[in-house]
Short mmCIF file of C-alpha atoms and ligand atoms in Angstrom, two decimals:
data_model
loop_
_atom_site.label_atom_id
_atom_site.label_comp_id
_atom_site.label_asym_id
_atom_site.label_seq_id
_atom_site.Cartn_x
_atom_site.Cartn_y
_atom_site.Cartn_z
CA UNK A 247 -74.26 67.59 18.80
CA UNK A 248 -75.95 70.66 17.75
CA UNK A 249 -76.73 70.00 14.25
CA UNK A 250 -80.52 69.27 13.75
CA UNK A 251 -81.18 72.87 12.43
CA UNK A 252 -78.04 72.54 10.13
CA UNK A 253 -78.15 71.67 6.45
CA UNK A 254 -74.34 71.99 6.10
CA UNK A 255 -71.53 71.28 8.32
CA UNK A 256 -69.00 73.78 9.52
CA UNK A 257 -66.37 75.08 7.09
CA UNK A 258 -62.80 74.36 7.75
CA UNK A 259 -61.68 77.20 9.43
CA UNK A 260 -65.14 77.65 11.54
CA UNK A 261 -64.10 74.03 12.74
CA UNK A 262 -60.57 75.29 13.66
CA UNK A 263 -61.51 79.11 15.09
CA UNK A 264 -64.39 77.48 16.98
CA UNK A 265 -62.17 74.81 18.52
CA UNK A 266 -60.72 75.38 21.98
CA UNK A 267 -60.54 71.29 22.97
CA UNK A 268 -56.48 71.98 22.23
CA UNK A 269 -56.53 74.21 25.12
CA UNK A 270 -59.52 73.09 27.28
CA UNK A 271 -58.38 69.66 27.69
CA UNK A 272 -56.68 71.08 30.25
CA UNK A 273 -59.86 70.78 32.04
CA UNK A 274 -60.65 67.56 31.90
CA UNK A 275 -60.78 66.41 35.54
CA UNK A 276 -62.72 69.45 36.65
CA UNK A 277 -65.25 68.62 33.43
CA UNK A 278 -65.65 65.06 35.00
CA UNK A 279 -65.91 65.95 38.69
CA UNK A 280 -68.82 68.68 37.55
CA UNK A 281 -70.38 65.96 35.19
CA UNK A 282 -70.48 63.31 38.24
CA UNK A 283 -71.87 65.80 40.89
CA UNK A 284 -74.42 66.89 38.17
CA UNK A 285 -75.68 63.39 37.45
CA UNK A 286 -75.81 62.13 41.15
CA UNK A 287 -78.12 65.05 41.49
CA UNK A 288 -79.82 64.24 38.62
CA UNK A 289 -80.85 60.88 39.95
CA UNK A 290 -81.65 62.11 43.55
CA UNK A 291 -83.84 64.46 42.30
CA UNK A 292 -85.31 61.44 39.75
CA UNK A 293 -84.69 63.68 36.70
CA UNK A 294 -82.83 60.74 35.41
CA UNK A 295 -82.91 56.80 36.86
CA UNK A 296 -80.44 55.62 38.86
CA UNK A 297 -80.00 52.85 36.34
CA UNK A 298 -78.76 55.94 33.63
CA UNK A 299 -77.24 57.47 36.28
CA UNK A 300 -74.74 55.20 37.54
CA UNK A 301 -74.07 53.98 33.66
CA UNK A 302 -73.32 57.51 32.92
CA UNK A 303 -71.00 57.64 36.07
CA UNK A 304 -69.28 54.32 35.25
CA UNK A 305 -68.36 56.15 31.74
CA UNK A 306 -67.29 59.08 33.21
CA UNK A 307 -64.82 56.74 35.49
CA UNK A 308 -63.77 55.04 32.32
CA UNK A 309 -63.07 58.21 30.18
CA UNK A 310 -61.11 59.65 33.18
CA UNK A 311 -58.65 56.62 33.58
CA UNK A 312 -58.23 56.69 29.39
CA UNK A 313 -57.80 60.81 29.75
CA UNK A 314 -55.09 60.02 32.50
CA UNK A 315 -53.10 57.40 30.67
CA UNK A 316 -53.63 58.59 27.10
CA UNK A 317 -54.07 62.03 27.11
CA UNK A 318 -57.11 63.74 25.65
CA UNK A 319 -57.66 62.68 22.01
CA UNK A 320 -57.96 66.06 20.03
CA UNK A 321 -60.77 65.78 17.56
CA UNK A 322 -61.68 69.60 16.53
CA UNK A 323 -65.24 68.46 15.30
CA UNK A 324 -65.81 67.71 18.85
CA UNK A 325 -65.09 71.46 19.87
CA UNK A 326 -64.27 71.33 23.10
CA UNK A 327 -63.46 69.01 26.28
CA UNK A 328 -67.35 69.37 27.11
CA UNK A 329 -68.49 67.97 24.00
CA UNK A 330 -65.28 65.38 23.37
CA UNK A 331 -66.39 63.97 26.86
CA UNK A 332 -69.85 63.77 26.15
CA UNK A 333 -68.78 62.30 22.66
CA UNK A 334 -67.05 59.18 24.40
CA UNK A 335 -69.73 58.77 26.72
CA UNK A 336 -72.05 57.68 24.03
CA UNK A 337 -69.53 55.50 22.18
CA UNK A 338 -68.82 53.32 25.64
CA UNK A 339 -72.50 53.59 27.23
CA UNK A 340 -74.86 54.83 24.34
CA UNK A 341 -77.88 56.29 24.62
CA UNK A 342 -77.96 56.89 28.18
CA UNK A 343 -74.98 59.36 27.85
CA UNK A 344 -77.57 61.40 26.29
CA UNK A 345 -79.36 62.16 29.41
CA UNK A 346 -76.46 63.58 30.87
CA UNK A 347 -77.00 66.99 29.92
CA UNK A 348 -80.35 67.34 31.07
CA UNK A 349 -80.69 70.69 33.23
CA UNK A 350 -77.76 72.08 32.04
CA UNK A 351 -75.83 74.01 29.34
CA UNK A 352 -72.33 74.43 28.14
CA UNK A 353 -72.33 77.94 29.78
CA UNK A 354 -72.77 76.81 33.19
CA UNK A 355 -70.60 73.69 32.72
CA UNK A 356 -67.56 75.95 31.46
CA UNK A 357 -67.75 78.64 33.92
CA UNK A 358 -68.07 75.69 36.56
CA UNK A 359 -65.05 73.50 35.28
CA UNK A 360 -63.17 76.98 34.64
CA UNK A 361 -63.50 77.89 38.52
CA UNK A 362 -62.52 74.55 39.96
CA UNK A 363 -59.64 74.88 37.73
CA UNK A 364 -58.98 78.23 39.06
CA UNK A 365 -59.15 76.92 42.83
CA UNK A 366 -56.92 74.44 42.06
CA UNK A 367 -54.29 77.15 40.72
CA UNK A 368 -54.47 79.08 43.60
CA UNK A 369 -53.75 76.67 45.85
CA UNK A 370 -51.05 75.52 43.56
CA UNK A 371 -49.59 78.92 44.00
CA UNK A 372 -50.40 79.48 47.49
CA UNK A 373 -48.06 76.15 48.02
CA UNK A 374 -45.36 77.73 46.15
CA UNK A 375 -45.35 80.89 47.80
CA UNK A 376 -45.25 79.53 51.44
CA UNK A 377 -42.20 77.08 50.57
CA UNK A 378 -40.77 80.87 48.91
CA UNK A 379 -41.26 82.44 52.28
CA UNK A 380 -39.61 79.47 54.14
CA UNK A 381 -36.81 80.33 52.12
CA UNK A 382 -36.66 83.87 52.59
CA UNK A 383 -36.74 83.93 56.40
CA UNK A 384 -34.57 80.72 56.82
CA UNK A 385 -31.69 83.29 54.63
CA UNK A 386 -32.89 86.18 56.62
CA UNK A 387 -32.12 84.39 59.88
CA UNK A 388 -28.57 83.42 58.79
CA UNK A 389 -27.81 87.39 57.46
CA UNK A 390 -30.30 89.08 60.29
CA UNK A 391 -27.19 91.14 60.96
CA UNK A 392 -25.15 91.03 58.10
CA UNK A 393 -24.31 94.60 56.99
CA UNK A 394 -25.20 96.00 53.43
CA UNK A 395 -26.04 99.04 51.65
CA UNK A 396 -29.74 100.18 51.72
CA UNK A 397 -30.42 102.08 48.88
CA UNK A 398 -32.65 105.05 47.51
CA UNK A 399 -32.16 106.13 43.69
CA UNK A 400 -29.75 103.02 43.83
CA UNK A 401 -27.54 105.52 45.54
CA UNK A 402 -25.97 104.31 49.11
CA UNK A 403 -28.20 105.66 51.60
CA UNK A 404 -28.16 104.28 54.98
CA UNK A 405 -26.76 100.86 55.90
CA UNK A 406 -29.20 97.97 56.52
CA UNK A 407 -29.21 94.50 56.89
CA UNK A 408 -29.36 91.69 54.65
CA UNK A 409 -32.16 89.89 56.74
CA UNK A 410 -34.11 93.29 56.61
CA UNK A 411 -33.68 93.34 53.09
CA UNK A 412 -35.08 89.66 52.29
CA UNK A 413 -37.85 90.12 55.14
CA UNK A 414 -38.72 93.29 52.82
CA UNK A 415 -39.83 90.45 50.29
CA UNK A 416 -41.36 88.21 52.74
CA UNK A 417 -44.11 90.85 53.30
CA UNK A 418 -44.72 91.47 49.68
CA UNK A 419 -45.57 87.88 49.50
CA UNK A 420 -47.70 87.91 52.15
CA UNK A 421 -49.87 90.89 50.75
CA UNK A 422 -49.29 88.42 47.50
CA UNK A 423 -50.86 85.27 49.30
CA UNK A 424 -53.71 87.14 50.97
CA UNK A 425 -54.77 88.57 47.32
CA UNK A 426 -55.22 84.74 46.20
CA UNK A 427 -57.26 84.07 49.62
CA UNK A 428 -59.29 86.67 48.64
CA UNK A 429 -60.04 85.44 45.16
CA UNK A 430 -60.51 82.08 46.55
CA UNK A 431 -62.80 83.00 48.74
CA UNK A 432 -65.01 85.08 46.35
CA UNK A 433 -64.85 82.85 43.59
CA UNK A 434 -66.04 79.73 45.70
CA UNK A 435 -70.05 80.18 44.78
CA UNK A 436 -71.54 77.20 42.26
CA UNK A 437 -72.87 78.52 39.06
CA UNK A 438 -73.91 74.90 38.28
CA UNK A 439 -77.51 74.75 37.49
CA UNK A 440 -77.78 78.50 36.00
CA UNK A 441 -78.06 76.46 32.53
CA UNK A 442 -77.52 78.82 29.46
CA UNK A 443 -78.38 81.87 30.87
CA UNK A 444 -81.97 81.76 32.76
CA UNK A 445 -82.12 78.66 35.07
CA UNK A 446 -83.85 75.69 34.45
CA UNK A 447 -87.52 73.96 34.55
CA UNK A 448 -86.30 70.94 35.63
CA UNK A 449 -86.37 70.43 39.68
CA UNK A 450 -82.47 70.60 40.14
CA UNK A 451 -80.87 71.28 43.62
CA UNK A 452 -77.85 73.68 43.43
CA UNK A 453 -77.02 73.29 46.86
CA UNK A 454 -76.55 69.52 46.56
CA UNK A 455 -74.07 70.02 43.43
CA UNK A 456 -72.16 73.27 45.00
CA UNK A 457 -71.81 71.08 48.25
CA UNK A 458 -70.29 67.96 46.00
CA UNK A 459 -67.48 70.35 44.37
CA UNK A 460 -66.61 72.08 47.47
CA UNK A 461 -68.51 75.06 46.86
CA UNK A 462 -69.89 77.40 49.86
CA UNK A 463 -73.03 77.79 47.91
CA UNK A 464 -75.22 78.14 44.74
CA UNK A 465 -74.39 81.71 42.83
CA UNK A 466 -77.48 83.83 42.89
CA UNK A 467 -78.13 84.91 39.43
CA UNK A 468 -78.38 82.53 36.61
CA UNK A 469 -76.83 85.32 34.21
CA UNK A 470 -74.24 86.86 36.28
CA UNK A 471 -73.28 83.17 36.98
CA UNK A 472 -72.48 82.06 32.77
CA UNK A 473 -71.07 85.98 32.09
CA UNK A 474 -68.89 86.43 34.84
CA UNK A 475 -65.26 86.00 34.52
CA UNK A 476 -64.03 87.83 37.52
CA UNK A 477 -62.53 85.18 39.58
CA UNK A 478 -60.35 84.58 36.42
CA UNK A 479 -59.21 88.32 36.31
CA UNK A 480 -58.63 88.17 39.94
CA UNK A 481 -56.46 85.45 39.15
CA UNK A 482 -54.57 87.08 37.10
CA UNK A 483 -54.60 90.33 38.39
CA UNK A 484 -53.19 88.83 42.16
CA UNK A 485 -50.65 86.91 39.57
CA UNK A 486 -49.78 89.78 37.90
CA UNK A 487 -48.96 92.03 41.37
CA UNK A 488 -46.84 88.83 42.24
CA UNK A 489 -45.02 88.67 39.12
CA UNK A 490 -44.13 92.83 39.88
CA UNK A 491 -42.36 91.48 43.26
CA UNK A 492 -40.66 88.30 41.83
CA UNK A 493 -39.60 90.77 39.13
CA UNK A 494 -38.02 93.31 41.22
CA UNK A 495 -36.26 90.43 43.40
CA UNK A 496 -34.93 89.23 40.24
CA UNK A 497 -33.35 92.17 39.16
CA UNK A 498 -31.72 92.45 42.64
CA UNK A 499 -30.16 89.62 42.28
CA UNK A 500 -28.78 90.08 38.28
CA UNK A 501 -27.60 93.51 39.57
CA UNK A 502 -25.95 92.12 43.03
CA UNK A 503 -24.36 89.02 40.76
CA UNK A 504 -22.68 91.50 38.06
CA UNK A 505 -19.03 91.87 39.15
CA UNK A 506 -18.50 95.27 40.41
CA UNK A 507 -21.29 94.43 42.87
CA UNK A 508 -20.41 91.19 43.57
CA UNK A 509 -22.58 90.97 46.42
CA UNK A 510 -24.27 87.15 45.45
CA UNK A 511 -22.83 84.31 43.83
CA UNK A 512 -26.10 82.77 41.86
CA UNK A 513 -25.87 78.66 41.94
CA UNK A 514 -24.33 77.11 38.88
CA UNK A 515 -27.56 75.20 38.85
CA UNK A 516 -29.53 78.77 38.12
CA UNK A 517 -26.93 80.11 35.90
CA UNK A 518 -25.90 79.65 32.07
CA UNK A 519 -22.59 80.05 30.24
CA UNK A 520 -21.57 81.64 27.13
CA UNK A 521 -20.40 79.93 24.35
CA UNK A 522 -17.77 82.22 23.29
CA UNK A 523 -16.97 84.02 26.73
CA UNK A 524 -15.37 81.22 29.08
CA UNK A 525 -15.63 83.22 32.20
CA UNK A 526 -19.25 84.31 31.88
CA UNK A 527 -21.96 83.00 34.37
CA UNK A 528 -24.90 84.70 33.17
CA UNK A 529 -28.13 84.64 35.88
CA UNK A 530 -30.52 83.56 32.84
CA UNK A 531 -33.30 82.34 35.19
CA UNK A 532 -33.60 85.53 37.22
CA UNK A 533 -33.68 87.19 33.90
CA UNK A 534 -36.48 85.17 32.59
CA UNK A 535 -38.26 85.43 35.67
CA UNK A 536 -37.93 89.45 35.46
CA UNK A 537 -39.20 88.59 31.59
CA UNK A 538 -41.84 86.65 32.56
CA UNK A 539 -43.69 89.42 34.60
CA UNK A 540 -44.13 91.41 31.05
CA UNK A 541 -45.93 88.19 29.61
CA UNK A 542 -48.06 87.33 32.95
CA UNK A 543 -49.34 91.14 32.79
CA UNK A 544 -49.72 90.51 29.17
CA UNK A 545 -52.27 87.49 30.03
CA UNK A 546 -54.27 89.43 32.41
CA UNK A 547 -54.52 92.58 30.30
CA UNK A 548 -55.40 90.13 27.47
CA UNK A 549 -58.69 88.61 29.43
CA UNK A 550 -59.38 92.68 30.88
CA UNK A 551 -59.81 93.38 27.17
CA UNK A 552 -62.00 90.29 26.07
CA UNK A 553 -64.30 91.20 28.95
CA UNK A 554 -64.68 94.91 28.47
CA UNK A 555 -67.95 95.61 26.81
CA UNK A 556 -69.47 92.33 26.46
CA UNK A 557 -73.09 92.16 26.97
CA UNK A 558 -74.77 89.61 29.22
CA UNK A 559 -74.58 86.85 29.12
CA UNK A 560 -72.52 84.17 27.65
CA UNK A 561 -70.84 85.27 24.22
CA UNK A 562 -67.84 83.06 22.47
CA UNK A 563 -65.24 85.55 23.03
CA UNK A 564 -65.42 84.14 26.58
CA UNK A 565 -63.62 80.79 25.25
CA UNK A 566 -60.84 83.06 24.95
CA UNK A 567 -60.74 83.37 29.17
CA UNK A 568 -58.43 80.21 29.25
CA UNK A 569 -55.39 80.59 27.39
CA UNK A 570 -53.87 83.51 29.35
CA UNK A 571 -55.27 82.05 32.39
CA UNK A 572 -53.15 78.67 31.65
CA UNK A 573 -50.08 80.66 30.10
CA UNK A 574 -49.79 83.10 33.42
CA UNK A 575 -50.03 80.26 35.63
CA UNK A 576 -47.48 78.10 33.70
CA UNK A 577 -45.20 81.23 33.92
CA UNK A 578 -46.02 82.12 37.28
CA UNK A 579 -45.00 78.54 38.74
CA UNK A 580 -41.53 78.77 37.20
CA UNK A 581 -41.03 81.58 38.43
CA UNK A 582 -42.08 81.13 41.98
CA UNK A 583 -39.79 78.00 41.81
CA UNK A 584 -36.90 79.38 39.86
CA UNK A 585 -36.93 82.47 42.58
CA UNK A 586 -37.42 79.78 45.77
CA UNK A 587 -34.16 77.69 44.41
CA UNK A 588 -31.88 80.85 43.55
CA UNK A 589 -32.81 82.44 47.21
CA UNK A 590 -32.28 78.62 48.83
CA UNK A 591 -28.87 78.24 47.35
CA UNK A 592 -27.15 81.20 46.54
CA UNK A 593 -24.15 82.51 48.30
CA UNK A 594 -24.61 86.25 49.70
CA UNK A 595 -20.99 87.56 49.68
CA UNK A 596 -21.39 89.32 53.47
CA UNK A 597 -17.64 90.68 53.55
CA UNK A 598 -18.21 92.29 50.40
CA UNK A 599 -21.64 93.59 51.47
CA UNK A 600 -20.26 95.38 54.48
CA UNK A 601 -17.41 96.76 52.48
CA UNK A 602 -20.18 98.56 49.96
CA UNK A 603 -21.82 99.53 53.07
CA UNK A 604 -18.77 101.01 54.72
CA UNK A 605 -18.43 103.54 51.66
CA UNK A 606 -20.25 105.69 50.39
CA UNK A 607 -20.71 107.67 53.64
CA UNK A 608 -23.76 105.73 54.53
CA UNK A 609 -23.69 106.93 57.96
CA UNK A 610 -23.65 110.63 57.19
CA UNK A 611 -27.02 110.51 58.92
CA UNK A 612 -25.97 108.90 62.23
CA UNK A 613 -23.53 111.77 62.14
CA UNK A 614 -26.39 114.33 61.79
CA UNK A 615 -28.47 112.43 64.08
CA UNK A 616 -25.63 112.37 66.91
CA UNK A 617 -25.14 115.72 66.55
CA UNK A 618 -28.52 116.36 67.13
CA UNK A 619 -28.97 113.89 70.15
CA UNK A 620 -26.24 114.74 72.04
CA UNK A 621 -24.57 118.48 71.38
CA UNK A 622 -28.39 119.95 70.56
CA UNK A 623 -28.21 121.13 67.48
CA UNK A 624 -31.32 121.37 65.48
CA UNK A 625 -31.33 119.10 62.52
CA UNK A 626 -31.01 121.07 59.66
CA UNK A 627 -27.99 122.60 60.75
CA UNK A 628 -26.40 119.48 61.54
CA UNK A 629 -27.17 118.19 58.19
CA UNK A 630 -25.12 121.56 56.95
CA UNK A 631 -22.45 120.04 59.13
CA UNK A 632 -22.36 116.38 57.89
CA UNK A 633 -22.20 117.94 54.60
CA UNK A 634 -18.85 119.56 55.13
CA UNK A 635 -17.63 116.56 56.91
CA UNK A 636 -18.81 114.19 54.12
CA UNK A 637 -17.19 116.83 51.58
CA UNK A 638 -13.76 116.48 53.48
CA UNK A 639 -14.10 113.11 53.73
CA UNK A 640 -14.53 112.38 50.15
CA UNK A 641 -11.44 114.81 49.31
CA UNK A 642 -8.89 113.06 51.99
CA UNK A 643 -10.17 109.76 50.58
CA UNK A 644 -11.15 108.44 53.98
CA UNK A 645 -14.69 107.29 55.30
CA UNK A 646 -16.27 109.20 57.88
CA UNK A 647 -15.41 107.31 61.13
CA UNK A 648 -11.68 107.67 59.84
CA UNK A 649 -11.38 111.18 59.84
CA UNK A 650 -9.22 112.67 62.92
CA UNK A 651 -10.89 114.19 65.85
CA UNK A 652 -8.78 117.37 64.94
CA UNK A 653 -10.48 117.66 61.33
CA UNK A 654 -14.01 116.92 62.72
CA UNK A 655 -13.32 119.66 65.58
CA UNK A 656 -12.25 122.43 62.65
CA UNK A 657 -15.65 121.74 61.09
CA UNK A 658 -17.74 122.34 64.16
CA UNK A 659 -15.89 122.07 67.81
CA UNK A 660 -19.24 120.77 69.40
CA UNK A 661 -18.15 117.47 68.01
CA UNK A 662 -16.41 114.93 70.42
CA UNK A 663 -14.47 111.59 70.40
CA UNK A 664 -17.82 110.04 71.35
CA UNK A 665 -18.70 110.44 67.71
CA UNK A 666 -17.16 107.59 66.60
CA UNK A 667 -19.00 105.12 68.14
CA UNK A 668 -21.82 106.46 66.08
CA UNK A 669 -20.49 105.86 63.02
CA UNK A 670 -19.75 102.18 62.31
CA UNK A 671 -22.00 100.69 60.10
CA UNK A 672 -22.89 98.36 62.77
CA UNK A 673 -23.58 101.09 65.63
CA UNK A 674 -25.65 102.56 62.92
CA UNK A 675 -28.02 99.55 62.04
CA UNK A 676 -27.81 98.82 65.67
CA UNK A 677 -29.49 102.13 66.37
CA UNK A 678 -32.47 102.01 63.79
CA UNK A 679 -34.41 99.93 66.64
CA UNK A 680 -38.03 101.25 66.31
CA UNK A 681 -40.43 98.90 65.14
CA UNK A 682 -39.89 97.48 61.65
CA UNK A 683 -36.44 99.18 61.69
CA UNK A 684 -33.47 97.31 60.09
CA UNK A 685 -31.71 96.97 64.02
CA UNK A 686 -30.89 93.14 63.74
CA UNK A 687 -32.88 92.56 67.17
CA UNK A 688 -35.90 93.94 65.10
CA UNK A 689 -35.37 91.82 62.14
CA UNK A 690 -34.69 89.03 64.30
CA UNK A 691 -38.30 89.37 65.88
CA UNK A 692 -40.16 89.82 62.81
CA UNK A 693 -38.57 86.55 61.21
CA UNK A 694 -39.38 85.03 64.59
CA UNK A 695 -43.02 85.96 63.74
CA UNK A 696 -42.82 84.86 60.00
CA UNK A 697 -41.42 81.63 61.21
CA UNK A 698 -44.34 81.24 63.71
CA UNK A 699 -46.90 82.23 61.03
CA UNK A 700 -45.33 79.69 58.33
CA UNK A 701 -45.55 76.98 61.06
CA UNK A 702 -41.51 76.21 60.79
CA UNK A 703 -39.73 75.47 63.72
CA UNK A 704 -38.04 78.23 66.00
N1 LIG B 222 -66.01 75.77 24.81
C1 LIG B 222 -66.74 76.76 25.45
C2 LIG B 222 -66.13 78.07 26.12
O1 LIG B 222 -65.01 77.85 26.15
C3 LIG B 222 -67.73 76.63 25.96
C4 LIG B 222 -69.19 77.04 25.99
C5 LIG B 222 -69.98 76.92 24.46
N2 LIG B 222 -71.25 77.48 25.37
C6 LIG B 222 -72.08 77.94 24.11
N3 LIG B 222 -73.09 78.47 24.13
N4 LIG B 222 -71.47 77.88 22.33
O2 LIG B 222 -66.52 79.29 26.25
#
C-alpha cells in the first residue's frame, strides 16, 4: 500500500519485525467502528460520494462478520490491522475502497483505535472490581464481629474484626476504581482527523467523528494526538496499583491457608493437589495472582521505557505500545476474577481466628488504656506496668485476663477486678469505636455505606 517509491519489496526479517497484525488484530472492532465513523463524516462533508460511502460501509460490515466468525487472517505482508482491513475491503468492493483513507493516516487511526480499546478495557475492569467489592462487603458483613488478630510487623498487635480487615481491601479497590475512572475521563477525546501529524487540508468535521465514537470532543493538537500514549500508561499504572492490592490479599490468603495459621480454608475449586504429597492443597490461584503483579508492573515499565525520550510526533517504537497493554489486561482480568472467586467461596475459620487473637497478649494495650482511664495513671507509666504484667503472664503461660487479681495487684495496687472487663478480645474491639475503627458497630456502618454505594440491598 505504500510501495510506489520502492524498487524492491521488504526483506523477510523486515516484514517480520514490521508486522503488528499478529497482536493488533485485537483492535479489529475498534478499527471498523473508527472507519465507519470516518466514512460517514467524509460523505456528510462531501469529501466522498454517498454511493462510495455506502459501498465502503457495506464492505466494512461484511469484513466485521468475517472477522467475527473466522478470526482475522494473518498475512504479515499486510503489516497491521488497518492495512489488512483496507486490503480486504479492496478485494470486496474494488476502487471505492481506496477513498476510505482520505484525510486520515494510520497514525491518527491507531491512536483512535487504541483509545477505544483501552476505554472498553477500563469498563471491563470496573465491572470486575464492582463484583469483587460486592464479594468483600458480603463476607465482611458475615464477619463484622468475628475477632481475629490484627498485625503490625506480622506480630500480633491488637484484636480486630475480620469484617474490618476485609473492608480495608474494599477501600483500596475504591481508590483503584477512582483511578481507572480518572484515566477514562482523561482519555476520552478523539485523535481522529489529526491525520499523520499536522492535520489535513480536507474540510473534515472532527466533532462529528468524535461524537459518533462516544468521545467528549476532538483533541486539540494534532502533533500531541498522534504521539500521545498517556492513556495507555494511565491504564497500566492504575493496573499496577490494583495488582499490588490484589497481591497483598493473595499473600494474606497464602499465609492464612498455611496449616500453622489455619485462618482460612481455600475452596477446592481454587486449589491444586501435589503429585507426590497426597495431603497437600496448594493455594496456586492466590500465588499466581501474587506473581501476576510482577508481570503487570513489568508491562507498565515496558511502555514507560518505550515512550521515554521519543521525539514528536509518531515513531514506530510506538507500535510496541499494544503487547504490554494487552498482556497486562489479560493478567488483570484473571487476577480480579480469581480473587473474587476465592473471597466468595473460602471458609474463614472463625474459632481459630479468635484463638489466635487471644494468644499473643493482644489486649495489652487495653490494660494500659484501662490504667490511664480508670486509675488515672500517665500512659508511659501504664505502658511499663502492662509490660511487667505481660512478662508475668508469659512466664506463667497464661492469657492476660487469666492472671489472678492478686498477681496483678502485686504489680500495681491500683489495679482492681474491673480490669477484667477490658481484657477480653470482644471488649477490646468493641472499645475501638472511633470513626473508621474496628468496633463491630463501626464496621457495620461502613459496610452499610459500601453496600449503598455499590447499589446492593441492605
Ligand atoms: N501498526 C502501526 C502502529 O501500531 C500503525 C501506525 C503506522 N504508522 C506509520 N507511520 N507507519 O503503530
